[in-house]
CSV table of N, CA and C in Angstrom, one decimal:
chain,number,residue,atom,x,y,z
A,1,THR,N,-22.3,-13.6,-8.3
A,1,THR,CA,-22.2,-14.2,-6.9
A,1,THR,C,-22.5,-13.2,-5.9
A,2,PRO,N,-22.9,-13.6,-4.7
A,2,PRO,CA,-23.3,-12.7,-3.7
A,2,PRO,C,-22.2,-11.7,-3.2
A,3,THR,N,-21.0,-12.2,-3.2
A,3,THR,CA,-19.8,-11.4,-2.8
A,3,THR,C,-19.6,-10.2,-3.8
A,4,GLN,N,-19.7,-10.5,-5.1
A,4,GLN,CA,-19.6,-9.5,-6.1
A,4,GLN,C,-20.7,-8.5,-6.0
A,5,GLU,N,-21.9,-8.9,-5.7
A,5,GLU,CA,-23.0,-8.0,-5.6
A,5,GLU,C,-22.8,-7.0,-4.4
A,6,LYS,N,-22.3,-7.5,-3.3
A,6,LYS,CA,-22.0,-6.6,-2.2
A,6,LYS,C,-20.9,-5.6,-2.5
A,7,LEU,N,-19.9,-6.0,-3.3
A,7,LEU,CA,-18.8,-5.1,-3.7
A,7,LEU,C,-19.4,-4.0,-4.6
A,8,VAL,N,-20.3,-4.3,-5.5
A,8,VAL,CA,-20.8,-3.3,-6.4
A,8,VAL,C,-21.7,-2.4,-5.6
A,9,GLU,N,-22.5,-2.9,-4.7
A,9,GLU,CA,-23.4,-2.1,-3.9
A,9,GLU,C,-22.6,-1.1,-3.0
A,10,SER,N,-21.5,-1.5,-2.5
A,10,SER,CA,-20.6,-0.7,-1.6
A,10,SER,C,-19.8,0.3,-2.4
A,11,ALA,N,-19.6,0.0,-3.7
A,11,ALA,CA,-18.9,1.0,-4.6
A,11,ALA,C,-19.8,2.1,-5.2
A,12,LEU,N,-21.1,1.9,-5.2
A,12,LEU,CA,-22.0,2.9,-5.7
A,12,LEU,C,-22.8,3.6,-4.6
A,13,LYS,N,-22.9,4.9,-4.6
A,13,LYS,CA,-23.7,5.6,-3.7
A,13,LYS,C,-24.5,6.6,-4.4
A,14,SER,N,-25.8,6.6,-4.2
A,14,SER,CA,-26.8,7.5,-4.8
A,14,SER,C,-26.7,8.8,-4.1
A,15,ILE,N,-26.8,9.9,-4.9
A,15,ILE,CA,-26.8,11.2,-4.4
A,15,ILE,C,-28.2,11.8,-4.4
A,16,SER,N,-28.7,12.0,-5.6
A,16,SER,CA,-30.0,12.5,-5.9
A,16,SER,C,-31.0,11.4,-5.9
A,17,LYS,N,-32.1,11.5,-5.1
A,17,LYS,CA,-33.1,10.4,-5.0
A,17,LYS,C,-34.4,11.0,-5.5
A,18,PRO,N,-35.3,10.1,-5.9
A,18,PRO,CA,-36.6,10.5,-6.4
A,18,PRO,C,-37.4,11.5,-5.5
A,19,GLY,N,-37.3,11.3,-4.2
A,19,GLY,CA,-38.0,12.2,-3.3
A,19,GLY,C,-37.2,13.4,-2.9
A,20,ASN,N,-35.9,13.5,-3.3
A,20,ASN,CA,-35.1,14.6,-2.9
A,20,ASN,C,-34.1,14.9,-4.1
A,21,ARG,N,-34.6,15.6,-5.1
A,21,ARG,CA,-33.8,15.9,-6.3
A,21,ARG,C,-32.8,17.1,-5.9
A,22,LEU,N,-31.6,16.9,-6.4
A,22,LEU,CA,-30.6,18.0,-6.2
A,22,LEU,C,-30.1,18.5,-7.5
A,23,TYR,N,-30.1,19.8,-7.7
A,23,TYR,CA,-29.6,20.3,-9.0
A,23,TYR,C,-28.6,21.4,-8.6
A,24,TYR,N,-27.5,21.4,-9.4
A,24,TYR,CA,-26.4,22.3,-9.1
A,24,TYR,C,-26.1,23.1,-10.4
A,25,THR,N,-25.8,24.4,-10.2
A,25,THR,CA,-25.3,25.2,-11.3
A,25,THR,C,-23.8,24.8,-11.5
A,26,SER,N,-23.3,25.3,-12.6
A,26,SER,CA,-21.8,25.1,-12.8
A,26,SER,C,-20.9,25.7,-11.7
A,27,LYS,N,-21.3,26.8,-11.2
A,27,LYS,CA,-20.6,27.4,-10.1
A,27,LYS,C,-20.6,26.5,-8.8
A,28,GLN,N,-21.8,25.9,-8.6
A,28,GLN,CA,-21.9,25.1,-7.4
A,28,GLN,C,-21.1,23.8,-7.5
A,29,LEU,N,-21.0,23.3,-8.8
A,29,LEU,CA,-20.3,22.0,-9.0
A,29,LEU,C,-18.8,22.2,-8.7
A,30,TRP,N,-18.2,23.4,-8.8
A,30,TRP,CA,-16.8,23.6,-8.5
A,30,TRP,C,-16.5,23.4,-7.1
A,31,LYS,N,-17.5,23.5,-6.2
A,31,LYS,CA,-17.3,23.4,-4.7
A,31,LYS,C,-17.4,21.9,-4.3
A,32,ILE,N,-17.8,21.0,-5.2
A,32,ILE,CA,-17.9,19.6,-4.8
A,32,ILE,C,-16.5,19.0,-4.8
A,33,ASN,N,-16.1,18.3,-3.7
A,33,ASN,CA,-14.8,17.6,-3.7
A,33,ASN,C,-14.9,16.3,-4.5
A,34,SER,N,-14.1,16.2,-5.5
A,34,SER,CA,-14.2,15.0,-6.4
A,34,SER,C,-13.2,14.0,-6.1
A,35,THR,N,-12.5,14.1,-5.0
A,35,THR,CA,-11.4,13.1,-4.7
A,35,THR,C,-12.0,11.8,-4.1
A,36,LYS,N,-13.3,11.8,-3.7
A,36,LYS,CA,-13.9,10.6,-3.1
A,36,LYS,C,-14.2,9.5,-4.1
A,37,GLY,N,-14.3,9.9,-5.4
A,37,GLY,CA,-14.6,8.9,-6.4
A,37,GLY,C,-15.1,9.6,-7.7
A,38,LEU,N,-15.5,8.9,-8.6
A,38,LEU,CA,-16.1,9.4,-9.9
A,38,LEU,C,-17.5,9.8,-9.7
A,39,ILE,N,-17.9,11.0,-9.9
A,39,ILE,CA,-19.2,11.5,-9.7
A,39,ILE,C,-19.9,11.7,-11.1
A,40,VAL,N,-21.0,11.0,-11.3
A,40,VAL,CA,-21.8,11.1,-12.5
A,40,VAL,C,-22.9,12.1,-12.4
A,41,VAL,N,-23.0,13.0,-13.4
A,41,VAL,CA,-23.9,14.1,-13.4
A,41,VAL,C,-24.8,14.0,-14.6
A,42,SER,N,-26.1,14.1,-14.4
A,42,SER,CA,-27.1,14.2,-15.5
A,42,SER,C,-27.2,15.6,-15.9
A,43,THR,N,-26.9,15.9,-17.2
A,43,THR,CA,-27.0,17.3,-17.7
A,43,THR,C,-27.9,17.2,-19.0
A,44,ASN,N,-28.1,18.4,-19.5
A,44,ASN,CA,-28.9,18.5,-20.8
A,44,ASN,C,-28.1,18.0,-22.0
A,45,LYS,N,-26.8,17.7,-21.8
A,45,LYS,CA,-25.9,17.1,-22.8
A,45,LYS,C,-25.7,15.6,-22.6
A,46,GLY,N,-26.4,15.0,-21.6
A,46,GLY,CA,-26.3,13.6,-21.3
A,46,GLY,C,-25.6,13.4,-20.0
A,47,LEU,N,-25.2,12.2,-19.7
A,47,LEU,CA,-24.5,11.8,-18.5
A,47,LEU,C,-23.0,12.2,-18.7
A,48,LEU,N,-22.5,13.0,-17.8
A,48,LEU,CA,-21.1,13.4,-17.8
A,48,LEU,C,-20.5,13.2,-16.4
A,49,THR,N,-19.2,13.1,-16.4
A,49,THR,CA,-18.5,13.1,-15.1
A,49,THR,C,-18.4,14.5,-14.5
A,50,LEU,N,-18.1,14.7,-13.3
A,50,LEU,CA,-18.0,16.0,-12.7
A,50,LEU,C,-16.9,16.8,-13.3
A,51,ASN,N,-15.8,16.2,-13.7
A,51,ASN,CA,-14.7,16.9,-14.3
A,51,ASN,C,-15.1,17.4,-15.7
A,52,GLU,N,-15.9,16.6,-16.5
A,52,GLU,CA,-16.3,17.1,-17.8
A,52,GLU,C,-17.3,18.2,-17.6
A,53,CYS,N,-18.1,18.2,-16.6
A,53,CYS,CA,-19.1,19.3,-16.4
A,53,CYS,C,-18.3,20.6,-16.1
A,54,LYS,N,-17.3,20.5,-15.3
A,54,LYS,CA,-16.5,21.6,-15.0
A,54,LYS,C,-15.8,22.2,-16.2
A,55,LYS,N,-15.3,21.4,-17.1
A,55,LYS,CA,-14.6,21.8,-18.3
A,55,LYS,C,-15.6,22.5,-19.2
A,56,LYS,N,-16.8,21.9,-19.3
A,56,LYS,CA,-17.8,22.5,-20.3
A,56,LYS,C,-18.7,23.5,-19.6
A,57,ARG,N,-18.5,23.8,-18.3
A,57,ARG,CA,-19.3,24.7,-17.6
A,57,ARG,C,-20.8,24.5,-17.6
A,58,LEU,N,-21.1,23.2,-17.3
A,58,LEU,CA,-22.5,22.8,-17.3
A,58,LEU,C,-23.0,22.4,-15.9
A,59,GLY,N,-24.2,22.7,-15.5
A,59,GLY,CA,-24.8,22.3,-14.3
A,59,GLY,C,-25.6,21.1,-14.5
A,60,GLY,N,-26.2,20.5,-13.4
A,60,GLY,CA,-27.0,19.4,-13.6
A,60,GLY,C,-27.3,18.7,-12.3
A,61,GLU,N,-27.8,17.5,-12.4
A,61,GLU,CA,-28.2,16.7,-11.2
A,61,GLU,C,-27.2,15.6,-11.0
A,62,PRO,N,-26.4,15.7,-9.9
A,62,PRO,CA,-25.5,14.6,-9.6
A,62,PRO,C,-26.2,13.3,-9.2
A,63,LEU,N,-26.0,12.2,-9.9
A,63,LEU,CA,-26.7,11.0,-9.7
A,63,LEU,C,-26.1,10.1,-8.7
A,64,LEU,N,-24.8,9.8,-8.9
A,64,LEU,CA,-24.1,8.8,-8.0
A,64,LEU,C,-22.6,9.0,-8.0
A,65,ILE,N,-22.0,8.4,-6.9
A,65,ILE,CA,-20.6,8.4,-6.8
A,65,ILE,C,-20.1,6.9,-7.0
A,66,ILE,N,-19.1,6.7,-7.8
A,66,ILE,CA,-18.5,5.4,-8.0
A,66,ILE,C,-17.1,5.5,-7.3
A,67,LYS,N,-17.0,4.7,-6.2
A,67,LYS,CA,-15.7,4.7,-5.5
A,67,LYS,C,-14.7,3.8,-6.1
């Protein structure tokens, strides 16, 4: 339904875009505030959450925030 689609669109926010790729090292990921929602990061080990990246000390490309 249109209402559900609007909710999904407002709950997802893209961080890295095709014209503006952002890559962070594991040290830079520690500086990101993760209280705004679930942040999904693309790493060489697959898609991981920000907290998983911090635990495994992996850097990568943050793709989106799920509120």
